[in-house]
């Protein structure tokens, strides 16, 4: 699936939840992904937002996501 493809293309990527907000059947997650290039050792970051909707049984019914392109981590300032 999509997650396996992402993991294969971006090995060693770590994810951090920056913030989560819940309202009714929806959950909004702001996240950050970090990776280090195996050759150059340069770190890069991608930031995104996921909006998930759950059905009456608590199962994931829909999920929307948007994320930035990979940016040089050094251009973003210190990692909190």
mmCIF file of C-alpha atoms in Angstrom:
data_model
loop_
_atom_site.group_PDB
_atom_site.id
_atom_site.type_symbol
_atom_site.label_atom_id
_atom_site.label_comp_id
_atom_site.label_asym_id
_atom_site.label_seq_id
_atom_site.Cartn_x
_atom_site.Cartn_y
_atom_site.Cartn_z
ATOM 1 C CA UNK A 1 0.000 0.000 0.000
ATOM 2 C CA UNK A 2 0.854 3.665 0.181
ATOM 3 C CA UNK A 3 2.551 3.433 3.575
ATOM 4 C CA UNK A 4 4.864 0.632 2.431
ATOM 5 C CA UNK A 5 5.769 2.609 -0.703
ATOM 6 C CA UNK A 6 6.563 5.688 1.401
ATOM 7 C CA UNK A 7 8.692 3.664 3.843
ATOM 8 C CA UNK A 8 10.612 2.047 0.955
ATOM 9 C CA UNK A 9 11.297 5.421 -0.676
ATOM 10 C CA UNK A 10 12.195 7.099 2.647
ATOM 11 C CA UNK A 11 13.945 4.555 4.887
ATOM 12 C CA UNK A 12 14.659 5.648 8.440
ATOM 13 C CA UNK A 13 12.009 8.365 8.452
ATOM 14 C CA UNK A 14 10.700 9.203 11.910
ATOM 15 C CA UNK A 15 7.378 10.840 12.704
ATOM 16 C CA UNK A 16 6.434 13.199 15.515
ATOM 17 C CA UNK A 17 2.919 14.279 16.417
ATOM 18 C CA UNK A 18 3.068 18.028 16.947
ATOM 19 C CA UNK A 19 -0.570 18.539 17.912
ATOM 20 C CA UNK A 20 -3.899 16.697 17.890
ATOM 21 C CA UNK A 21 -7.417 18.077 18.156
ATOM 22 C CA UNK A 22 -10.592 16.008 18.423
ATOM 23 C CA UNK A 23 -14.103 17.226 17.648
ATOM 24 C CA UNK A 24 -16.981 14.769 17.467
ATOM 25 C CA UNK A 25 -16.119 12.021 15.007
ATOM 26 C CA UNK A 26 -13.067 13.855 13.635
ATOM 27 C CA UNK A 27 -9.422 13.898 14.659
ATOM 28 C CA UNK A 28 -6.980 16.455 13.269
ATOM 29 C CA UNK A 29 -3.265 15.646 13.558
ATOM 30 C CA UNK A 30 -0.425 18.016 12.783
ATOM 31 C CA UNK A 31 2.760 16.027 12.252
ATOM 32 C CA UNK A 32 6.377 16.261 11.229
ATOM 33 C CA UNK A 33 8.465 13.673 9.395
ATOM 34 C CA UNK A 34 12.281 13.717 9.538
ATOM 35 C CA UNK A 35 14.824 11.774 7.537
ATOM 36 C CA UNK A 36 18.591 11.757 7.059
ATOM 37 C CA UNK A 37 20.101 11.133 3.631
ATOM 38 C CA UNK A 38 22.257 7.987 3.726
ATOM 39 C CA UNK A 39 24.990 9.530 1.558
ATOM 40 C CA UNK A 40 25.155 13.236 2.440
ATOM 41 C CA UNK A 41 23.879 12.825 6.038
ATOM 42 C CA UNK A 42 21.778 15.963 5.457
ATOM 43 C CA UNK A 43 18.559 16.071 7.469
ATOM 44 C CA UNK A 44 15.265 17.043 5.863
ATOM 45 C CA UNK A 45 11.752 17.642 7.192
ATOM 46 C CA UNK A 46 8.222 17.387 5.836
ATOM 47 C CA UNK A 47 5.246 18.773 7.746
ATOM 48 C CA UNK A 48 1.654 17.742 7.299
ATOM 49 C CA UNK A 49 -1.913 17.662 8.532
ATOM 50 C CA UNK A 50 -4.234 14.650 8.631
ATOM 51 C CA UNK A 51 -7.989 14.853 9.149
ATOM 52 C CA UNK A 52 -9.579 11.543 10.096
ATOM 53 C CA UNK A 53 -13.285 10.736 10.455
ATOM 54 C CA UNK A 54 -14.486 7.744 12.449
ATOM 55 C CA UNK A 55 -17.803 5.881 12.077
ATOM 56 C CA UNK A 56 -20.243 5.041 14.885
ATOM 57 C CA UNK A 57 -18.252 1.871 15.717
ATOM 58 C CA UNK A 58 -15.011 3.863 16.124
ATOM 59 C CA UNK A 59 -13.480 2.592 12.884
ATOM 60 C CA UNK A 60 -11.645 4.877 10.493
ATOM 61 C CA UNK A 61 -14.160 5.890 7.813
ATOM 62 C CA UNK A 62 -12.227 8.575 5.913
ATOM 63 C CA UNK A 63 -8.783 10.123 6.054
ATOM 64 C CA UNK A 64 -7.444 13.205 4.301
ATOM 65 C CA UNK A 65 -3.792 14.256 4.334
ATOM 66 C CA UNK A 66 -1.654 17.060 2.999
ATOM 67 C CA UNK A 67 2.079 17.517 3.461
ATOM 68 C CA UNK A 68 4.909 19.770 2.397
ATOM 69 C CA UNK A 69 7.764 18.729 0.171
ATOM 70 C CA UNK A 70 10.989 17.705 1.927
ATOM 71 C CA UNK A 71 12.795 20.819 3.195
ATOM 72 C CA UNK A 72 16.354 21.116 4.488
ATOM 73 C CA UNK A 73 16.096 20.826 8.284
ATOM 74 C CA UNK A 74 18.807 23.470 8.723
ATOM 75 C CA UNK A 75 16.550 26.077 7.087
ATOM 76 C CA UNK A 76 13.804 25.492 9.676
ATOM 77 C CA UNK A 77 15.677 26.338 12.872
ATOM 78 C CA UNK A 78 16.168 24.121 15.935
ATOM 79 C CA UNK A 79 14.143 20.954 16.479
ATOM 80 C CA UNK A 80 11.936 21.438 19.589
#
